[in-house]
mmCIF file of C-alpha atoms in Angstrom:
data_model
loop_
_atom_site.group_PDB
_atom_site.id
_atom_site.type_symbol
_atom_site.label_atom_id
_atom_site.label_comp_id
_atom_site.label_asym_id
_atom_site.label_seq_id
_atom_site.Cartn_x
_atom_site.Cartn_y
_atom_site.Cartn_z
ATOM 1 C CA UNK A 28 15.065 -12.919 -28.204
ATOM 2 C CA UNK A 29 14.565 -9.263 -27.313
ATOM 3 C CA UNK A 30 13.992 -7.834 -23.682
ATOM 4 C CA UNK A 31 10.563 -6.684 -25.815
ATOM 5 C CA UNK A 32 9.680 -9.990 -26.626
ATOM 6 C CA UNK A 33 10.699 -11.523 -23.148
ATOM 7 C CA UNK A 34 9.059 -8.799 -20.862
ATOM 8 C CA UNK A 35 5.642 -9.458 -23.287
ATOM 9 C CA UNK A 36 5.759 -13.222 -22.852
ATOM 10 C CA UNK A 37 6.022 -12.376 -19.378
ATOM 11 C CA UNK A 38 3.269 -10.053 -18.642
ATOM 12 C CA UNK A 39 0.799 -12.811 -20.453
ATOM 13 C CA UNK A 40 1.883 -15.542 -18.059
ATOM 14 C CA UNK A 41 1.031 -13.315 -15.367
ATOM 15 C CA UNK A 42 -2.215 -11.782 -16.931
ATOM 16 C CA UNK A 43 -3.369 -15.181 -17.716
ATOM 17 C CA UNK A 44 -2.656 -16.553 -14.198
ATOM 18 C CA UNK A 45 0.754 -18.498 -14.634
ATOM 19 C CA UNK A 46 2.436 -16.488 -11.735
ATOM 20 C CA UNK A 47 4.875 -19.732 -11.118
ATOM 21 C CA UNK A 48 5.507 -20.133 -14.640
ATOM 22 C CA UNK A 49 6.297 -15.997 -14.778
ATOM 23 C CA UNK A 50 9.051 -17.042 -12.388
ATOM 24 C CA UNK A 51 10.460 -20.065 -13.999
ATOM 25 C CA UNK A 52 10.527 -17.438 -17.098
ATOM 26 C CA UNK A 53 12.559 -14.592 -15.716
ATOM 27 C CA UNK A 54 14.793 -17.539 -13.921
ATOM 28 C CA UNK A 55 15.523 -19.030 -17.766
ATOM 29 C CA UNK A 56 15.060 -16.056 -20.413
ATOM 30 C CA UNK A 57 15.579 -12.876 -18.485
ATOM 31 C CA UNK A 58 17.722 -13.211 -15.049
ATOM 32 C CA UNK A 59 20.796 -14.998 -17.272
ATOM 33 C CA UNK A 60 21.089 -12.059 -19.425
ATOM 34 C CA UNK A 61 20.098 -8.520 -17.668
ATOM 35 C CA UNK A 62 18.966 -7.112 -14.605
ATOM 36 C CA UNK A 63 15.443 -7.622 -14.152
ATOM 37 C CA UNK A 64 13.483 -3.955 -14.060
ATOM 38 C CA UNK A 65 11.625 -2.652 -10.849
ATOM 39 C CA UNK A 66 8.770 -2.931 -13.335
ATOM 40 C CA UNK A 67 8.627 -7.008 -13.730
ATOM 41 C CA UNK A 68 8.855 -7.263 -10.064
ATOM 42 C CA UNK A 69 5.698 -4.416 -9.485
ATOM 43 C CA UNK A 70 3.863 -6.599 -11.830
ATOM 44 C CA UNK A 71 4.545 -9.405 -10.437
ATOM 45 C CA UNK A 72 3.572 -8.230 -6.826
ATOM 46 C CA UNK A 73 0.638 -6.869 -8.087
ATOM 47 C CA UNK A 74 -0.747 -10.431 -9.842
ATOM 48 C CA UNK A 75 -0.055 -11.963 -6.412
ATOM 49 C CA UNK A 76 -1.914 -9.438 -4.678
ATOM 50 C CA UNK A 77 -4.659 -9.910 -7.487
ATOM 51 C CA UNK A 78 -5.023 -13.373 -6.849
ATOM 52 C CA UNK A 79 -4.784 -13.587 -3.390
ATOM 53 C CA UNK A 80 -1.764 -15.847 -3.313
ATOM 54 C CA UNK A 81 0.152 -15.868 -0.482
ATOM 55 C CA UNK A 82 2.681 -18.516 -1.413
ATOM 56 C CA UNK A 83 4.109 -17.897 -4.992
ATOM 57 C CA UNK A 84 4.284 -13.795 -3.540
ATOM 58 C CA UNK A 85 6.593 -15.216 -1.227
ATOM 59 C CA UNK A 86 8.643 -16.947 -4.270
ATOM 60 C CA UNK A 87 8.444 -13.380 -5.438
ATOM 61 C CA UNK A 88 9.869 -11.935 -2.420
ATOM 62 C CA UNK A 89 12.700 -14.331 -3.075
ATOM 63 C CA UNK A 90 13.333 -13.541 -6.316
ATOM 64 C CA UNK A 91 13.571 -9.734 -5.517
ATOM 65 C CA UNK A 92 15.953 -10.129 -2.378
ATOM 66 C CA UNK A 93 17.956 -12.336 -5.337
ATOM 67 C CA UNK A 94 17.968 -9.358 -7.397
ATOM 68 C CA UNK A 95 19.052 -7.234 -4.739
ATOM 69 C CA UNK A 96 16.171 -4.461 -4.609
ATOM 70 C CA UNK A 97 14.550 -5.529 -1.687
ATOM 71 C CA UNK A 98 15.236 -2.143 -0.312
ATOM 72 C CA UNK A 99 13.373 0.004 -3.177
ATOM 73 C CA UNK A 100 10.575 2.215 -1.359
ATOM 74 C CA UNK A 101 7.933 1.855 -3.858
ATOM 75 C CA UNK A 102 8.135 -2.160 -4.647
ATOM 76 C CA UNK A 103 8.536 -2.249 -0.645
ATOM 77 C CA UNK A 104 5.863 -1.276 -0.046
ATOM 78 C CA UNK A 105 3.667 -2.805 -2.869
ATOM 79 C CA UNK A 106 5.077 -6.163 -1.293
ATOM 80 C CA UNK A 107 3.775 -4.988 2.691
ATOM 81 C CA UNK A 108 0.562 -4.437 0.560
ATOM 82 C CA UNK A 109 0.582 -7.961 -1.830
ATOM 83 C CA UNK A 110 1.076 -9.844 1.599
ATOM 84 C CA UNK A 111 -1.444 -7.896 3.574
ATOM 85 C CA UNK A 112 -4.248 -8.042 1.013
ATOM 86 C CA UNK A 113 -2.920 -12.015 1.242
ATOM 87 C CA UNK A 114 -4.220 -12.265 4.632
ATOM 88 C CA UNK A 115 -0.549 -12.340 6.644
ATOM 89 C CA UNK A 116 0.442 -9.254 9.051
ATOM 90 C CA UNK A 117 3.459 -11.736 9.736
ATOM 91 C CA UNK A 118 5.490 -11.568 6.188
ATOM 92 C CA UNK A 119 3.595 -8.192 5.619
ATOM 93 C CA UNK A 120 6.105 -7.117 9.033
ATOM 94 C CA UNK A 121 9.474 -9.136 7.943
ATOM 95 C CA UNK A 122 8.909 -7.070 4.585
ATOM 96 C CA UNK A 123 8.640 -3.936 6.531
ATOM 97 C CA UNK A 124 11.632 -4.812 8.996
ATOM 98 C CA UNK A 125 14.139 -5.873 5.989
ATOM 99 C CA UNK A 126 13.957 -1.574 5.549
ATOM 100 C CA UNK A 127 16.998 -0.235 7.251
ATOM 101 C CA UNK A 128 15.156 3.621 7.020
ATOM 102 C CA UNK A 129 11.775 3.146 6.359
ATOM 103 C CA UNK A 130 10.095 5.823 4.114
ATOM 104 C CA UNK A 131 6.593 7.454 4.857
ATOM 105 C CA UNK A 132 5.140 5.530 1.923
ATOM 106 C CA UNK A 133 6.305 2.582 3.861
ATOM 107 C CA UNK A 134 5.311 3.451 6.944
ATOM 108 C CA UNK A 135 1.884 3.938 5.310
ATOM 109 C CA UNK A 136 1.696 0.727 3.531
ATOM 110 C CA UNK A 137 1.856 -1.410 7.473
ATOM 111 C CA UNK A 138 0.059 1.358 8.929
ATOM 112 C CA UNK A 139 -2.932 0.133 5.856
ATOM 113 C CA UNK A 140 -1.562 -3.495 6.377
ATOM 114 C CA UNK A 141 -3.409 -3.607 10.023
ATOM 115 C CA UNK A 142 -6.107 -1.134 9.350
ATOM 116 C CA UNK A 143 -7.400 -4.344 6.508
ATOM 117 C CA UNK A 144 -7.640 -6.719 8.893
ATOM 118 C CA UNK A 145 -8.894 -5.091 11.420
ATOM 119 C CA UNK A 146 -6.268 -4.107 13.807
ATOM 120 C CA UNK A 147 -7.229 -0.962 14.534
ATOM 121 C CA UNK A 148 -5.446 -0.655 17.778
ATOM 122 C CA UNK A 149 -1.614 -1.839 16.441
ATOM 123 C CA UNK A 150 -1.924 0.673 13.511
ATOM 124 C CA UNK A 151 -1.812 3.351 15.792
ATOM 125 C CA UNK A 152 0.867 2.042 17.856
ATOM 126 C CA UNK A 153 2.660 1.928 14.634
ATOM 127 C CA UNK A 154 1.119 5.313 13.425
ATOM 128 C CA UNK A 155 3.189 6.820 17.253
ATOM 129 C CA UNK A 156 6.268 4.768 16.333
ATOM 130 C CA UNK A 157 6.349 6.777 12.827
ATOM 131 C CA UNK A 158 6.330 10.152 14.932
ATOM 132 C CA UNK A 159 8.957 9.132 17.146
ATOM 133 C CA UNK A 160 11.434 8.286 14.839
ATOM 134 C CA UNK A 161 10.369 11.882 13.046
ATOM 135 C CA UNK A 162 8.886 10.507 9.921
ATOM 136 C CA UNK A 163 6.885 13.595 8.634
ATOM 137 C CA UNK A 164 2.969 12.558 7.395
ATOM 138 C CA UNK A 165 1.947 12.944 4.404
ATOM 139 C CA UNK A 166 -1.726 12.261 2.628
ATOM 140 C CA UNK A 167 -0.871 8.362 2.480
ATOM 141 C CA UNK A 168 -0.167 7.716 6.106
ATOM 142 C CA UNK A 169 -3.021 9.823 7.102
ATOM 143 C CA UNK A 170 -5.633 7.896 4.351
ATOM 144 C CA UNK A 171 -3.633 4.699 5.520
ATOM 145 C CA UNK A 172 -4.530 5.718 9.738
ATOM 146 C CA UNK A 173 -8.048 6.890 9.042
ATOM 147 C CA UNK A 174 -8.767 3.565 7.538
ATOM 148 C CA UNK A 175 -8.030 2.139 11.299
ATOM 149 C CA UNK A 176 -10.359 4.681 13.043
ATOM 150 C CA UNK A 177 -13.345 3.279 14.818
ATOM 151 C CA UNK A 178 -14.622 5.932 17.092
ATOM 152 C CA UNK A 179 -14.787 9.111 17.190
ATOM 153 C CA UNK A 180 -12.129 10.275 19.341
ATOM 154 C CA UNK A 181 -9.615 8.344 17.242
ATOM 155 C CA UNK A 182 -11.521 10.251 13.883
ATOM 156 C CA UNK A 183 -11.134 13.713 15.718
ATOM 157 C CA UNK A 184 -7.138 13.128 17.090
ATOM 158 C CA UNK A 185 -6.375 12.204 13.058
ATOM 159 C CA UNK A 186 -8.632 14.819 11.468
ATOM 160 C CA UNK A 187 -6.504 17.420 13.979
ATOM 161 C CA UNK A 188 -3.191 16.442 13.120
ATOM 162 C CA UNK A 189 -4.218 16.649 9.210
ATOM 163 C CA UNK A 190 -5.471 20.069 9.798
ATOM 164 C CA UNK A 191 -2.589 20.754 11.385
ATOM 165 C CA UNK A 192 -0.288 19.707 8.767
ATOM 166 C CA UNK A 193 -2.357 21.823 6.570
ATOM 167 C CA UNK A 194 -3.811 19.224 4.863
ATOM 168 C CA UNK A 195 -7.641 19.052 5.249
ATOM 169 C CA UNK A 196 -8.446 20.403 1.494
ATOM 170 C CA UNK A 197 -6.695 17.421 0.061
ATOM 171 C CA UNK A 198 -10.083 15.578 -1.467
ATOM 172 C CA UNK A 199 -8.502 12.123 -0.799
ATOM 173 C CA UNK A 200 -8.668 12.774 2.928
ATOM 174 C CA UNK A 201 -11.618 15.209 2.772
ATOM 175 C CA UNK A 202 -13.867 11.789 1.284
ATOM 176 C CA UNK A 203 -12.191 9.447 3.757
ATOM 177 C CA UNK A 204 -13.257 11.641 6.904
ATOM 178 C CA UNK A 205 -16.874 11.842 5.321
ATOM 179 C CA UNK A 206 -17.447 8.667 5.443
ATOM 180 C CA UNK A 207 -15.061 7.372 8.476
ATOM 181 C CA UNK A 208 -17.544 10.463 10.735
ATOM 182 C CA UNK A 209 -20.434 8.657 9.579
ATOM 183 C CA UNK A 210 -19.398 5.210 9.886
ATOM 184 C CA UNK A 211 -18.634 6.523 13.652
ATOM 185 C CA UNK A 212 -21.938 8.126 14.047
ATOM 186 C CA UNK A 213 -21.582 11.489 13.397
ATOM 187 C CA UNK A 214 -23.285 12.881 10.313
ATOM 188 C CA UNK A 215 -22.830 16.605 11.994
ATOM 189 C CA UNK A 216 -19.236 16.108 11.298
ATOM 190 C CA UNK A 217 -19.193 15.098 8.027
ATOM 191 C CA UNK A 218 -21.168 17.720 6.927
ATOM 192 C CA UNK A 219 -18.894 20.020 8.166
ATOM 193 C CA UNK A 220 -15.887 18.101 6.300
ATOM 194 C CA UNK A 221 -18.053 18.092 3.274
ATOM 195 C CA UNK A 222 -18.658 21.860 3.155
ATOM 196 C CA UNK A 223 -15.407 22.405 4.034
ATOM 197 C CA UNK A 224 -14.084 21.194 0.874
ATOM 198 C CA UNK A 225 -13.768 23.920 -2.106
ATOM 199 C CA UNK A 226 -13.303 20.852 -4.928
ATOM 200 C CA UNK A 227 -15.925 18.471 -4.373
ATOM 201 C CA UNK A 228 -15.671 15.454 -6.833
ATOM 202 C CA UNK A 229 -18.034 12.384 -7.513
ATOM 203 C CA UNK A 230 -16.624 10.510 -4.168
ATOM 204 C CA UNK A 231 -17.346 13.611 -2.235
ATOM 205 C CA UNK A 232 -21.044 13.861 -2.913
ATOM 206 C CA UNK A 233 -21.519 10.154 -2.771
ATOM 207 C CA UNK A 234 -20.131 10.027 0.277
ATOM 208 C CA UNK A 235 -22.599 12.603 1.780
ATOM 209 C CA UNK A 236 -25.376 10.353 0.135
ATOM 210 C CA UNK A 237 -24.598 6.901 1.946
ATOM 211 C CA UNK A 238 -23.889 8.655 5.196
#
């Protein structure tokens, strides 16, 4: 059997639900005779987080600390994400804390992780404990803090910094400060973010509309 052939019988278990027979799969066809790719393990992740379940990403987790990749930043991260979107802050953290240097893009993905579930006020404990170790912000920490602002203050403190870091054209951002000003009450402010922006896109203008 080729890695082709296994990797494809793979993928359909997952696509057509069969996330524990996925497993049993890679532990028979594909674990005995290679290293298993980041890839399998993203797609994996991603199913769980799909399907909202909390228990076989765990078996996932497993099977990647197994495989001895826990510590790659991107499939990290997708995990603090899988178990966040899963409903638990608690494996979303032991994810994060099994990172010896945690990148930005991890740093991001817990920031997010509380922002879901409405934890406004630990994401931006965690957002100061990411300055004080020096991480440097980048678009994905500031769309993952903006998600977790709920006043205005908080809205104005994060759009600073992201001017500050010369960042405010970014459209990403730009459309998330629309509609987090409005959401706080302040349709003055998005307006100015909105003319602000020199490449307005589809997001942009709908934005503008609902607020």
């Amino acid at each position: 059997m080729t890695h082709y052939c296994s990797y494809s019988n793979l993928y359909r278990l997952c696509d057509n639900g069969g996330i524990a027979e996925a497993i049993r799969y890679i532990n028979t066809f594909i674990k005995p005779r290679a290293p298993i790719p980041i890839e399998v393990f993203t797609h994996l992740v991603r199913e769980c987080k799909n399907k909202r379940n909390l228990e076989m990403g765990r078996k996932v987790q497993t099977l990647i600390q197994e495989s001895n990749v826990q510590h790659h930043a991107k499939l990290s991260s997708q995990l603090i994400d899988m178990f966040s979107s899963c409903g638990s802050l608690v494996d979303a953290h032991k994810a994060f804390n099994k990172l010896v240097n945690p990148s930005a893009y991890a740093w991001s993905a817990i920031i997010a992780s509380h922002a879901k579930l409405g934890k406004s006020e630990s994401a931006f404990h965690l957002y100061g404990r990411m300055l004080e170790v020096g991480i440097r912000t980048d678009k994905f920490v500031f769309l993952a803090i903006l998600g977790a602002c709920t006043t205005l203050a908080t809205t104005r403190l994060i759009h600073d910094h992201i001017i500050q870091d010369g960042l405010e054209s970014v459209i990403m951002l730009g459309n998330a400060m629309i509609d987090v000003y409005a959401k706080c009450g302040s349709l003055t402010e998005s307006c100015v973010v909105f003319d602000k922006l020199c490449n307005k896109d589809v997001v942009s203008c709908n934005s503008m509309i609902v607020a």
